[in-house]
Coordinates of C-alpha atoms and ligand atoms in Angstrom, one line a residue:
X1 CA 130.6 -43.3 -9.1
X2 CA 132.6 -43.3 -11.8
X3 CA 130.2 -41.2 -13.9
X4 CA 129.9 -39.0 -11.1
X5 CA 133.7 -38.0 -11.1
X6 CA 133.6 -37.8 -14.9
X7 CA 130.9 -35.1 -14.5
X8 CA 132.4 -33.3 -11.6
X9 CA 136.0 -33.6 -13.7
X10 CA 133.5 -31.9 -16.8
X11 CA 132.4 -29.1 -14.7
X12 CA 135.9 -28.3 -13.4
X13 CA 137.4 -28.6 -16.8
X14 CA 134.7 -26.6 -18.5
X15 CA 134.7 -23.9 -15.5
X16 CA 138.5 -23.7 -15.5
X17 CA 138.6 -23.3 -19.6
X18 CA 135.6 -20.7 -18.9
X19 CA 137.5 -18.6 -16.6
X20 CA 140.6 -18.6 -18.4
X21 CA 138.8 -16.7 -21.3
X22 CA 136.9 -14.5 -19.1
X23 CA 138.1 -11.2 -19.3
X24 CA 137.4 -7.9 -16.8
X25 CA 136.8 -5.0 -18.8
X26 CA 136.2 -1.4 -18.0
X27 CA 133.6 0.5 -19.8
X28 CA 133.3 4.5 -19.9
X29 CA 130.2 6.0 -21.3
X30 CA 129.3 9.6 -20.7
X31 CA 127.2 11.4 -22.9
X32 CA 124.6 11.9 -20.9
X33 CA 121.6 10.8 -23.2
X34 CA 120.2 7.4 -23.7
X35 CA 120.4 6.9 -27.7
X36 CA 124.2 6.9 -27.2
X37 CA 123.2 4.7 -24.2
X38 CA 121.6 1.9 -25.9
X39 CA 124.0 1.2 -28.1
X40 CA 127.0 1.2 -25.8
X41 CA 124.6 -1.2 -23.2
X42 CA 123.8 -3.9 -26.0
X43 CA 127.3 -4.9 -26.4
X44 CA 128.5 -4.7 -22.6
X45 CA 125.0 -6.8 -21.8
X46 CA 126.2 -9.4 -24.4
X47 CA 130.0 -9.8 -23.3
X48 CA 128.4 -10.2 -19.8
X49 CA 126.5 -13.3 -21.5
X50 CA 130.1 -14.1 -23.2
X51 CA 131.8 -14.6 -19.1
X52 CA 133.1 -11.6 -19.2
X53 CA 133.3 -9.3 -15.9
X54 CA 132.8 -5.6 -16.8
X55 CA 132.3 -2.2 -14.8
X56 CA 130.5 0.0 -16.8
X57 CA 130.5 4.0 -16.1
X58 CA 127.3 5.4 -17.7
X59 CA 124.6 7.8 -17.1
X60 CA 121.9 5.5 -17.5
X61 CA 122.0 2.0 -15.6
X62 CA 120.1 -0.6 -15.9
X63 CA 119.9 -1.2 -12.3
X64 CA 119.0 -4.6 -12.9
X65 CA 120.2 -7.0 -9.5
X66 CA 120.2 -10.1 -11.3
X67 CA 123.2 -8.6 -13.3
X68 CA 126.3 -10.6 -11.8
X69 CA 129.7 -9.8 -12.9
X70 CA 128.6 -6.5 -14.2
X71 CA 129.2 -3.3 -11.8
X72 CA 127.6 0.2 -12.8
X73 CA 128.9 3.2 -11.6
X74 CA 126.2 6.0 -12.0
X75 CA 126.7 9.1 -13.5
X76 CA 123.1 10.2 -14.2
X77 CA 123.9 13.3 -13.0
X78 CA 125.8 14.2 -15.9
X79 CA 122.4 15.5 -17.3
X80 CA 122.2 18.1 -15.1
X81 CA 125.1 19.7 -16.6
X82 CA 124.4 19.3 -20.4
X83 CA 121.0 18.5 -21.2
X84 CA 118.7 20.0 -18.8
X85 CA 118.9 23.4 -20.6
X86 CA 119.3 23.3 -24.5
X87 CA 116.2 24.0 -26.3
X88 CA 117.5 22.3 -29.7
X89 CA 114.8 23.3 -31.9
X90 CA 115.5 27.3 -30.8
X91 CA 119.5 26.2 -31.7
X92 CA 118.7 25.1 -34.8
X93 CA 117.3 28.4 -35.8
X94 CA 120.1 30.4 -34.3
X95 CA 123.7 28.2 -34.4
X96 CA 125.8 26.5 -36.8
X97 CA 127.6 23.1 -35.2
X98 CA 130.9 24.8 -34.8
X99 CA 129.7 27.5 -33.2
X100 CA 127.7 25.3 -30.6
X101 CA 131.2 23.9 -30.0
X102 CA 132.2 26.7 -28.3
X103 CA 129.4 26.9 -25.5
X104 CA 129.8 22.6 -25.3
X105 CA 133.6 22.9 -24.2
X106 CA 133.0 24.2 -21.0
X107 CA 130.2 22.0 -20.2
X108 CA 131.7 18.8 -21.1
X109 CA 135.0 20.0 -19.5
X110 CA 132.6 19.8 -16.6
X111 CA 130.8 16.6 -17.8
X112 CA 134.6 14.9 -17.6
X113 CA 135.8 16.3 -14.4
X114 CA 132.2 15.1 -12.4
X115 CA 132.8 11.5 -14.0
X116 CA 137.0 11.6 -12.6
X117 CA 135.4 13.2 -8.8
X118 CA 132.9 10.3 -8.7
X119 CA 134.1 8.8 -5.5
X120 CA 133.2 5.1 -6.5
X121 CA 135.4 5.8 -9.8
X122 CA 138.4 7.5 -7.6
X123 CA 138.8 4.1 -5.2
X124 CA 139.2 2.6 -8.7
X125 CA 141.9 4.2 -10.4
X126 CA 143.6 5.3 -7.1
X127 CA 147.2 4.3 -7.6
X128 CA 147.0 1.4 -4.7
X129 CA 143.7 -0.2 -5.4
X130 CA 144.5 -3.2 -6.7
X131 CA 141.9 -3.3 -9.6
X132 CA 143.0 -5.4 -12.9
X133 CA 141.2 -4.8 -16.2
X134 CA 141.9 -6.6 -19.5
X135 CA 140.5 -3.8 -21.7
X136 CA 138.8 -0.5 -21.9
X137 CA 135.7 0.6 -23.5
X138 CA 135.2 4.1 -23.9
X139 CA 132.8 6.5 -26.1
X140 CA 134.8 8.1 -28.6
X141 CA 133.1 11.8 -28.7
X142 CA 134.6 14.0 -27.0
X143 CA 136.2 12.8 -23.8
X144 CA 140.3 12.4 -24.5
X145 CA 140.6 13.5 -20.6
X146 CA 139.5 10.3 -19.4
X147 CA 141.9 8.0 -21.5
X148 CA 144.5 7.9 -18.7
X149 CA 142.3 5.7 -17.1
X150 CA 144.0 3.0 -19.9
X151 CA 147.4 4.0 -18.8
X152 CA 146.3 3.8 -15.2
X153 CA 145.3 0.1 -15.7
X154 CA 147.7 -0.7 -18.4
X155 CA 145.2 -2.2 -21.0
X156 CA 143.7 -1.9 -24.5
X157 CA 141.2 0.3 -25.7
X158 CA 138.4 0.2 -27.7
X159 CA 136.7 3.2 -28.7
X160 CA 133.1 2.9 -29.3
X161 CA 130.7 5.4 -31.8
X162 CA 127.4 5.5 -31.1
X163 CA 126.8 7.8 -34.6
X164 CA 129.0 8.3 -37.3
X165 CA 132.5 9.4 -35.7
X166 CA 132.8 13.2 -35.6
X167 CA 135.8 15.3 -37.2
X168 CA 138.2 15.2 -34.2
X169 CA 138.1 11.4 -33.6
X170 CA 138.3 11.0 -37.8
X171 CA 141.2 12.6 -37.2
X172 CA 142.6 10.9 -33.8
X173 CA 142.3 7.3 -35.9
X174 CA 144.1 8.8 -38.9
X175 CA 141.0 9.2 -41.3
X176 CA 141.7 11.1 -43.8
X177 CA 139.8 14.7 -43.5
X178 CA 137.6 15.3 -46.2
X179 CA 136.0 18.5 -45.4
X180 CA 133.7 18.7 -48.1
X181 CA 132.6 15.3 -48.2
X182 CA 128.6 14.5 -47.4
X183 CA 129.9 11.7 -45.2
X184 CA 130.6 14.8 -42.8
X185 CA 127.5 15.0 -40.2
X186 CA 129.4 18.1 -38.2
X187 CA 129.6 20.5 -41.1
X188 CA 127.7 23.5 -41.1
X189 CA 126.7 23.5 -44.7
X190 CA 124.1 21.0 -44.1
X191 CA 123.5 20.0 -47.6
X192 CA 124.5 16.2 -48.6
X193 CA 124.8 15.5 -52.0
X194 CA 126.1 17.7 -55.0
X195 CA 127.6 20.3 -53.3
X196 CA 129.1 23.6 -55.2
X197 CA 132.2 25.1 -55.8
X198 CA 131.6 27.8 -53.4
X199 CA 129.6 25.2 -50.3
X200 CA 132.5 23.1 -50.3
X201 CA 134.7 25.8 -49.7
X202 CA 132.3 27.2 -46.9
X203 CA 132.9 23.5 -45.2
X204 CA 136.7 23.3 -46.1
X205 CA 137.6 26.4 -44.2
X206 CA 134.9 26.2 -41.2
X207 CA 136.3 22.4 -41.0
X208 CA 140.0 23.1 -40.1
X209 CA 138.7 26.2 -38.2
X210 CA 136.8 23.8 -35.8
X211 CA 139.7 21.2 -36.0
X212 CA 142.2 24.2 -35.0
X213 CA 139.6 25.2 -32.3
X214 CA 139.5 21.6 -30.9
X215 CA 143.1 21.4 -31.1
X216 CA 144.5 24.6 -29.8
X217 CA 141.7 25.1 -27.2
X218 CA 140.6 21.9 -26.0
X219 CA 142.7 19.7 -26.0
X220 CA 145.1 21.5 -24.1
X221 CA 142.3 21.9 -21.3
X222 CA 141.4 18.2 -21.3
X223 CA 145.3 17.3 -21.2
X224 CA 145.6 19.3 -17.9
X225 CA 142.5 17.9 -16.5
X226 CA 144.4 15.1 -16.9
X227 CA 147.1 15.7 -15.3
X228 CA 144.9 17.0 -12.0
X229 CA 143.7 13.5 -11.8
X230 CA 146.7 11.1 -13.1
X231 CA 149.7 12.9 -12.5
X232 CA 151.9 15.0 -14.5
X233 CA 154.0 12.2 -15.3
X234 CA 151.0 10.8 -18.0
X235 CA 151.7 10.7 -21.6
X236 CA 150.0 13.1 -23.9
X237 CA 146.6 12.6 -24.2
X238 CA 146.5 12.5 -28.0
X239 CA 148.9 9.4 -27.9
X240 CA 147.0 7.6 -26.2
X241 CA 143.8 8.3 -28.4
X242 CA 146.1 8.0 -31.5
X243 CA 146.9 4.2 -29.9
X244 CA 143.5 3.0 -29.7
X245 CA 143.2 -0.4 -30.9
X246 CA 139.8 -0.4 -32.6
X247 CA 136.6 2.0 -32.7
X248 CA 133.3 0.7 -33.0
X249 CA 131.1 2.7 -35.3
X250 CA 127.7 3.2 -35.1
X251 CA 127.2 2.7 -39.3
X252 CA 125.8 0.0 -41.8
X253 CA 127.2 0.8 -45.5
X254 CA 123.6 0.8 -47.3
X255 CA 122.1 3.8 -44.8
X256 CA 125.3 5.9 -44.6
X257 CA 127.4 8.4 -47.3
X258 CA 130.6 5.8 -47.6
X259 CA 133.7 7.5 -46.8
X260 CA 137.5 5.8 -46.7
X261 CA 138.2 4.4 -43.5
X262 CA 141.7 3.1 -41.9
X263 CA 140.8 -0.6 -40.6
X264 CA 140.9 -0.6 -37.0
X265 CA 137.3 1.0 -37.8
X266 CA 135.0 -1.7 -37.3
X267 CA 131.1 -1.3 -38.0
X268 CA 128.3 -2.0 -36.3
X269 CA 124.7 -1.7 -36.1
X270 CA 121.3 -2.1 -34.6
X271 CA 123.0 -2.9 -31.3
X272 CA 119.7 -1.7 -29.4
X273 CA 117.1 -3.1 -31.7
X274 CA 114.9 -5.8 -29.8
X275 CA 114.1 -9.2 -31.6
X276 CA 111.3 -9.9 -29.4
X277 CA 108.7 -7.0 -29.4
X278 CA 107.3 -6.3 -26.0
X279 CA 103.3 -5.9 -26.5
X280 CA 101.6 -3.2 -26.0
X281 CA 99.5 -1.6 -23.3
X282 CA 95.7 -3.7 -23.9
X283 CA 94.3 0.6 -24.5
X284 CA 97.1 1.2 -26.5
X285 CA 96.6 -2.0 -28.6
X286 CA 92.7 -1.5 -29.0
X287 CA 93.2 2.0 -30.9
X288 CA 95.5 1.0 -33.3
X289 CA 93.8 -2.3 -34.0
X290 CA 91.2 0.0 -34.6
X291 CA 92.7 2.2 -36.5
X292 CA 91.8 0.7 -40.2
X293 CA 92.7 3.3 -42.1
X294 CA 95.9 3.5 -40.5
X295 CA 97.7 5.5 -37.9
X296 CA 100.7 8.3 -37.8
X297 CA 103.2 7.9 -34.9
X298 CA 105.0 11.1 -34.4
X299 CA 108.1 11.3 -31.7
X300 CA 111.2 13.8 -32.2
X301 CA 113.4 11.4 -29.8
X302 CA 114.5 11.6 -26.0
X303 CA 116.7 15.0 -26.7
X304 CA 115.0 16.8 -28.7
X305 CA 111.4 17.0 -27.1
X306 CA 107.7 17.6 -28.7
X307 CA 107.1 20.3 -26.4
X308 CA 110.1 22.6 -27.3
X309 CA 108.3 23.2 -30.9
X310 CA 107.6 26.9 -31.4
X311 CA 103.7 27.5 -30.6
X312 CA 103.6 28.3 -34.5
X313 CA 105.1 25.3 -35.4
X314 CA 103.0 22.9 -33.0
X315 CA 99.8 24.9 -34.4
X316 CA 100.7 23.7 -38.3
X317 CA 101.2 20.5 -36.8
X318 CA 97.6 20.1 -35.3
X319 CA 96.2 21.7 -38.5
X320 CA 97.7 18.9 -40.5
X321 CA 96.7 16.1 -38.1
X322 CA 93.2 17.1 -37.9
X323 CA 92.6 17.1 -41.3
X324 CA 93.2 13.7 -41.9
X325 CA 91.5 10.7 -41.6
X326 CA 94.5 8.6 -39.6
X327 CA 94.3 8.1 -35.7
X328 CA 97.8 10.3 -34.9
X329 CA 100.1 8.8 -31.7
X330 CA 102.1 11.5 -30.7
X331 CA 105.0 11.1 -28.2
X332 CA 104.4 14.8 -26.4
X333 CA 105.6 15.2 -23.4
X334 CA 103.4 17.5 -21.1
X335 CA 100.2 16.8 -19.8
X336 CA 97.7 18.8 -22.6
X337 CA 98.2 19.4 -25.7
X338 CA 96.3 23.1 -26.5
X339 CA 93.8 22.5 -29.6
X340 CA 94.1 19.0 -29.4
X341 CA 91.8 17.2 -32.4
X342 CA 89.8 14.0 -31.8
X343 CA 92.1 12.3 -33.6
X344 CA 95.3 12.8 -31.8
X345 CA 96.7 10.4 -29.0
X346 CA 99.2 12.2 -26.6
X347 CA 102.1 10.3 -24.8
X348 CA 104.7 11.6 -22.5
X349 CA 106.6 8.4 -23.3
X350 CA 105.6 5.9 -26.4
X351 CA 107.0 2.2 -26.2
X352 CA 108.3 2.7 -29.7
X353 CA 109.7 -0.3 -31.1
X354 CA 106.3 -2.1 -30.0
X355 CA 104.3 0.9 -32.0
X356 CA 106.7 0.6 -34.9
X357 CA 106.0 -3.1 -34.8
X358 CA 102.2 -2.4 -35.2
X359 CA 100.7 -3.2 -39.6
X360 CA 98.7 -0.2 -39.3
X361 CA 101.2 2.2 -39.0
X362 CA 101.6 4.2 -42.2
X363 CA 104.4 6.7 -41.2
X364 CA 106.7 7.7 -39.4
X365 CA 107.5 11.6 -38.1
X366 CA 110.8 11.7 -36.7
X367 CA 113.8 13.9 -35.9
X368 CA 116.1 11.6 -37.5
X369 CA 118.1 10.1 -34.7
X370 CA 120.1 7.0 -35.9
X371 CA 118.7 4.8 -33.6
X372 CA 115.3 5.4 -34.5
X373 CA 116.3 5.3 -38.2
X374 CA 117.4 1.8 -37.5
X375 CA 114.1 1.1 -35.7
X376 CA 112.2 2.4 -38.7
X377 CA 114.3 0.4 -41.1
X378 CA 114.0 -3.1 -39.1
X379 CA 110.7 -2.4 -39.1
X380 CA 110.1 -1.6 -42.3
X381 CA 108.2 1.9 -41.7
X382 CA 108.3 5.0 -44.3
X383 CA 109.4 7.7 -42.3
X384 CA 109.0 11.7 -42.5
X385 CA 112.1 13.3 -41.0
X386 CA 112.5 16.0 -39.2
X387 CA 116.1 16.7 -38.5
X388 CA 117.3 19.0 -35.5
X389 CA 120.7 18.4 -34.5
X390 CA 124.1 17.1 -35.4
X391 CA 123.8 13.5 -37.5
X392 CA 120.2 14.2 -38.0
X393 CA 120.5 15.8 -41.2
X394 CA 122.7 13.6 -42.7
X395 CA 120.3 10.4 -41.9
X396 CA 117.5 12.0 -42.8
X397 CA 119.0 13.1 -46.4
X398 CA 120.3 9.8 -47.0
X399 CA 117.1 8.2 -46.4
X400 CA 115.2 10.6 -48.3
X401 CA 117.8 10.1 -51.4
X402 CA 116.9 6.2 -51.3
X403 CA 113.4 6.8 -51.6
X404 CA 112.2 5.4 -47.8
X405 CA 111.1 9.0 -46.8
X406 CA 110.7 12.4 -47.1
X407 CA 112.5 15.5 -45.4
X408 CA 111.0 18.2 -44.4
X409 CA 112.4 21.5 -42.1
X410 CA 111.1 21.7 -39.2
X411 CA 111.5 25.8 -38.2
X412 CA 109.7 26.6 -41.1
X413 CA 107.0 23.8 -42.1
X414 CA 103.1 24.6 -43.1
X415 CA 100.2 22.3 -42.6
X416 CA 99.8 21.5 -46.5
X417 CA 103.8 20.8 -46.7
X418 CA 102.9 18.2 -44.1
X419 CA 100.0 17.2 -45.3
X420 CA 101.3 16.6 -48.9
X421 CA 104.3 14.6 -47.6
X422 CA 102.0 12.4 -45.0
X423 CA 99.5 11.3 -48.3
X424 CA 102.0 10.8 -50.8
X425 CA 104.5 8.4 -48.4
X426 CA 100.6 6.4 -47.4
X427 CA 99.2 6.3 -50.9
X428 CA 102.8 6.0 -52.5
X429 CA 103.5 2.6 -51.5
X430 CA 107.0 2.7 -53.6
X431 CA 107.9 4.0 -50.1
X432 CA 106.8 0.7 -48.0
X433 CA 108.1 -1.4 -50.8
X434 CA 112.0 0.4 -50.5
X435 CA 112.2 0.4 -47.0
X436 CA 111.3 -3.2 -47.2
X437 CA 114.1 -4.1 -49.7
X438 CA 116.8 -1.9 -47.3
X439 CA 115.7 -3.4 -44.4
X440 CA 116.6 -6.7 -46.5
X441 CA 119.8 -5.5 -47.7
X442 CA 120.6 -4.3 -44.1
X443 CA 119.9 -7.6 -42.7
X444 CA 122.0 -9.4 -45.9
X445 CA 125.3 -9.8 -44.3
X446 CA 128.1 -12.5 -43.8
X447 CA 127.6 -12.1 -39.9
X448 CA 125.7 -11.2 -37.5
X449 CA 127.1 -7.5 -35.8
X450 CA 127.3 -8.5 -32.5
X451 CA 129.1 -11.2 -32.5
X452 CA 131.5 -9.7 -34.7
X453 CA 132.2 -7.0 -32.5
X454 CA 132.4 -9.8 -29.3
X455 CA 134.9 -11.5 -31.7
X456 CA 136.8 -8.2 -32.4
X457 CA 136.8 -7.1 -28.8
X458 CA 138.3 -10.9 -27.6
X459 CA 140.7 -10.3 -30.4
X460 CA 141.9 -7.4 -28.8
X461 CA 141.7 -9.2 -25.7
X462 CA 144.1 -12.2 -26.5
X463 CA 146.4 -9.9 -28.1
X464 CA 146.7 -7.0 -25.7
X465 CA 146.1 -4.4 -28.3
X466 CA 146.0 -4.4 -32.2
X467 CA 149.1 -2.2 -33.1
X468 CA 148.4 -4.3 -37.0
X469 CA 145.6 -2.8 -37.2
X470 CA 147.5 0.7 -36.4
X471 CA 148.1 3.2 -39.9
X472 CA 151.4 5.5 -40.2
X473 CA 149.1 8.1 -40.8
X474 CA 148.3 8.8 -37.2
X475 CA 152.3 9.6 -36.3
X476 CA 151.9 12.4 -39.4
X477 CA 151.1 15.9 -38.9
X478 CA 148.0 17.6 -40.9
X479 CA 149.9 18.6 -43.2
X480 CA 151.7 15.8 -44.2
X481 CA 148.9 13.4 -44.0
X482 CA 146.5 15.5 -46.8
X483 CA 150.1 16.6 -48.5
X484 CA 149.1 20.0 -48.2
X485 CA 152.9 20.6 -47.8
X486 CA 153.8 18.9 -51.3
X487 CA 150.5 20.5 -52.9
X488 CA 151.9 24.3 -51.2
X489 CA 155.9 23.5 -52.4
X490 CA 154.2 22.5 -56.1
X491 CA 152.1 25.8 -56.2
X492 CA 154.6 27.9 -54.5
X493 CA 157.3 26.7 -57.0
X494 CA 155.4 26.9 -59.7
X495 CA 154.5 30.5 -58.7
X496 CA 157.7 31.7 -58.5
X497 CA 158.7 29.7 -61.9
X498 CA 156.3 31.5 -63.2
X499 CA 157.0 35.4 -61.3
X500 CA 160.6 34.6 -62.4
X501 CA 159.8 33.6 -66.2
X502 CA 157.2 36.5 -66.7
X503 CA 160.2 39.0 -65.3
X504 CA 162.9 37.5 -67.7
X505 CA 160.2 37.8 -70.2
X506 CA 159.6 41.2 -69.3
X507 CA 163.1 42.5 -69.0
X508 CA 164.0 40.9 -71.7
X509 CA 161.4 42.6 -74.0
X510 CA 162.3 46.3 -72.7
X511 CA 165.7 45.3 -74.0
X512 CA 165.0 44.7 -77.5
X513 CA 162.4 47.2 -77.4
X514 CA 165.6 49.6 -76.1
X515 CA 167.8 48.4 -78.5
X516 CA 165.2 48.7 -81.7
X517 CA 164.5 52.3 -80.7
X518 CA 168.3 52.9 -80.5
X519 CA 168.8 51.3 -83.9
X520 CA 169.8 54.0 -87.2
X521 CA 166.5 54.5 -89.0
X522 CA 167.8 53.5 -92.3
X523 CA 168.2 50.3 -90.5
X524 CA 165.3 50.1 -88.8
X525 CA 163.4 50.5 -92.2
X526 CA 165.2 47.3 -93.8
X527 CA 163.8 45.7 -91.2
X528 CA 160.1 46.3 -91.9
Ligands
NAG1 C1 151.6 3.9 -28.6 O1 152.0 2.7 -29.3 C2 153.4 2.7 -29.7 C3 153.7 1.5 -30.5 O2 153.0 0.3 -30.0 C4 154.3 2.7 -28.4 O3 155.6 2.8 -28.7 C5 153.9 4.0 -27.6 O4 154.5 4.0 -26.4 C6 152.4 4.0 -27.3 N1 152.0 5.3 -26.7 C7 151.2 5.4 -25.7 C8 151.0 6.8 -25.2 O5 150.7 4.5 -25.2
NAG2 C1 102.9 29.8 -26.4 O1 101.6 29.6 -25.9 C2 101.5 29.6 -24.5 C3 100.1 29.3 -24.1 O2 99.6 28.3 -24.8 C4 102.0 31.0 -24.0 O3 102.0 30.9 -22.6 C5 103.4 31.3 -24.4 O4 103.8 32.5 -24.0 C6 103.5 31.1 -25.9 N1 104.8 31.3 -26.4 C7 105.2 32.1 -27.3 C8 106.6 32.2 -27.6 O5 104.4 32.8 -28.0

């Protein structure tokens, strides 16, 4: 009996303590494509598993009924409105970043205003429903309309980064701007590395442009979107992104171009890679047990698609493939692949970590999406990048300047470029052996990321916010915070010393010169 009431007492005691930590947190994710997703689901999956109660706005749910204590309000059709019609490869050829900006704004002025219609979201914020949160996570890209929500429910926030952050939120978290710096991905320049005189100046002055653009043009737009849907009695926008207690970012130190960041900036990683592999299809399984030589997997990502390659391009890529002696999986997403050699394995959709898993695979040909990168890396595969698109480049370049890969372009490649690349990764093996070492130095850490960031977020949590994490630097203008005012008094002054000693110089010279020429000549010759 007694034991009986000691266990009940237990189970009340441990339920009560339970609940007292458990936390209800909002989570707003909209990008509208599902390597952003991944990352973001990973940690709201494992606060779930913590107690925690969360409702989670994303564009790619997991559906999954078993899910207690985690809501999901759909917003799939967010990719209607931005995905469904870029060709990237064709905007690689013809745009710089900043100028892809411009066309962006109206669509995810669109993408923002869909997510604050959605009628299940509405009965949530609506002044008199009743709804408590402890905390808000929200994707820190390009959404500063939706931060209201924050106000609405008076909690923290946590901004999450599912890349490297871009300019504006360096900027909204009082990172310094380094425009010229390769740790940059949304420069237009896109060269990493030594960069000239004349490059950095190309980034410096295309890099304010964009910030003046963001600035002057869209964030007034998303402040008055705002107001439509939370009043006109909300604070500025900015000052609540400038309050943000933490951002999670999307970057491990040995795979990125380091860069000085203010400490509520809190890095993760590999949120979305699985520990246990999920086997393959039995057909799938057979050719590339068979494949003794070795096999190629080739996938440019879930954005960027196979299929939008020029006919050109796709051509040199057959070439290549058929003249070698690997069994090639490629992830290609219609239904025939024109001139396809024996050789080649088409997929609309490849179960990629299980492939990556696979020892025969020699290489990897990629687009250079982080999340894959980290797939690559855990796996230890030698990859061939690709890049396309915004962070792309940059992970592509760093991996190829640690000696895991090789980069290659992809509007312009030839078969024997390819070809060349493919055999000296495979018969290279310096490439296998690196990646192995980074995928040990990844791994070679004093904690484990997750439960750092569940540590970080609970922090917030308990606290109500982490204004000691918060630097001055946010409350000072541009100016002020890269002392371009101090660096403009110095020149200016100096420039006017200067004007003003050159004149004195100058007048001062005419005078003597006046007063030589007006001098008696019998003088004048004692002095020479
Ligand atoms: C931001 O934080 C400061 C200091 O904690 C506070 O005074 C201010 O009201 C906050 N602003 C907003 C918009 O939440
Ligand atoms: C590419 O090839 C297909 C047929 O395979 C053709 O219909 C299409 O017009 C071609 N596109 C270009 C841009 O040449």
């Amino acid at each position: 009996m007694s034991r009986y009431f000691l266990s009940a007492t237990l189970i009340l005691v441990v339920g009560f303590w339970h609940y007292g930590r458990a936390s209800r947190i909002l989570g707003i994710f909209p990008t509208p494509s599902i390597s952003h997703q991944v990352v973001y689901r990973g940690l709201t999956l494992a606060l779930r598993e913590r107690g925690h109660e969360l409702v989670i706005v994303t564009t790619d749910p997991v559906n999954d009924p078993n899910l207690t204590n985690y809501k999901e309000i759909d917003v799939h059709s967010l990719y209607d409105i931005f995905i469904q019609d870029v060709d990237w490869i064709a905007t690689r050829e013809k745009d710089t970043w900043s100028n892809m900006f411009d066309g962006f704004m109206s669509k995810l002025e669109l993408e923002c205003e869909e997510i604050l219609e959605h009628p299940e979201l509405r009965k949530l914020y609506a002044p008199n429903s009743g709804e408590k949160f402890d905390l808000m996570l929200i994707e820190m890209l390009f959404f500063p309309s939706l931060m209201p929500l924050a106000t609405r429910f008076d909690v923290p926030v946590i901004g999450m980064a599912s890349l490297g952050l871009n300019l504006n939120m360096q900027y909204a978290v009082g990172n310094p701007i380094m425009p010229s710096h390769p740790s940059n991905w949304d420069t237009d320049e896109k060269i990493f590395g030594e960069l000239t005189l004349w490059q950095r100046m190309k980034n410096f002055v295309r890099i304010w442009k964009y910030l003046y653009k963001y600035w002057t043009r869209y964030m007034p737009a998303q402040q008055a979107l705002a107001r439509k849907y939370f009043g006109n009695d909300i604070p500025d926008i900015s000052d609540i992104e400038k309050n943000v207690s933490l951002v999670f970012v999307n970057q491990q130190a040995p795979i990125t171009y380091l860069r000085p960041n203010v400490p509520k900036i809190i890095d993760i990683g590999g949120f979305h890679v699985t520990k246990k592999i999920k086997p393959l299809s039995k057909d799938l399984q057979k050719i590339l047990d068979d494949s003794t030589q070795g096999f190629i997997y080739m996938s440019l990502g879930s954005n960027v698609k196979s299929v939008m390659l020029a006919n050109g391009t796709r051509e040199e890529f057959i070439a290549a493939f058929s003249k070698l002696p690997y069994t090639v999986v490629w992830k290609f997403e219609d239904e025939f692949l024109p001139n396809q050699p024996p050789n080649v394995l088409i997929m609309k959709w490849a179960p990629q970590q299980s492939i990556l898993a696979h020892p025969n695979l020699k290489v990897f040909i990629y687009q250079g999406g982080l999340q894959s990168t980290e797939e690559a890396i855990s796996h230890g595969v030698p990859v061939i990048g690709f890049p396309v698109l915004a962070d792309q480049d940059i992970h592509v370049s760093k991996l190829a300047s640690l000696g895991v890969g090789k980069k290659l372009e992809i509007l312009t490649v030839k078969r024997d470029e390819l070809i060349e690349a493919i055999q000296s990764v495979v018969y290279d093996t310096s490439h296998k052996k690196r990646m192995l070492d980074l995928r040990n130095m990844l791994r070679d850490k004093p904690y484990d990321s997750m439960e750092n960031a569940i540590w970080w977020t609970e922090h917030v949590i308990r606290h109500k916010g982490a204004p000691h994490l918060q630097s001055t630097l946010v409350d000072e203008p541009w100016y002020q915070r890269q002392d371009m005012d101090i660096v403009f008094i110095i020149s200016a002054g100096s420039l006017v010393a200067l004007c003003f000693t050159l004149v004195v110089f100058h007048k001062l010279l005419i005078c003597s010169i006046r007063a030589f020429n007006k001098l008696p000549s019998s003088k004048k010759d004692k002095l020479h």
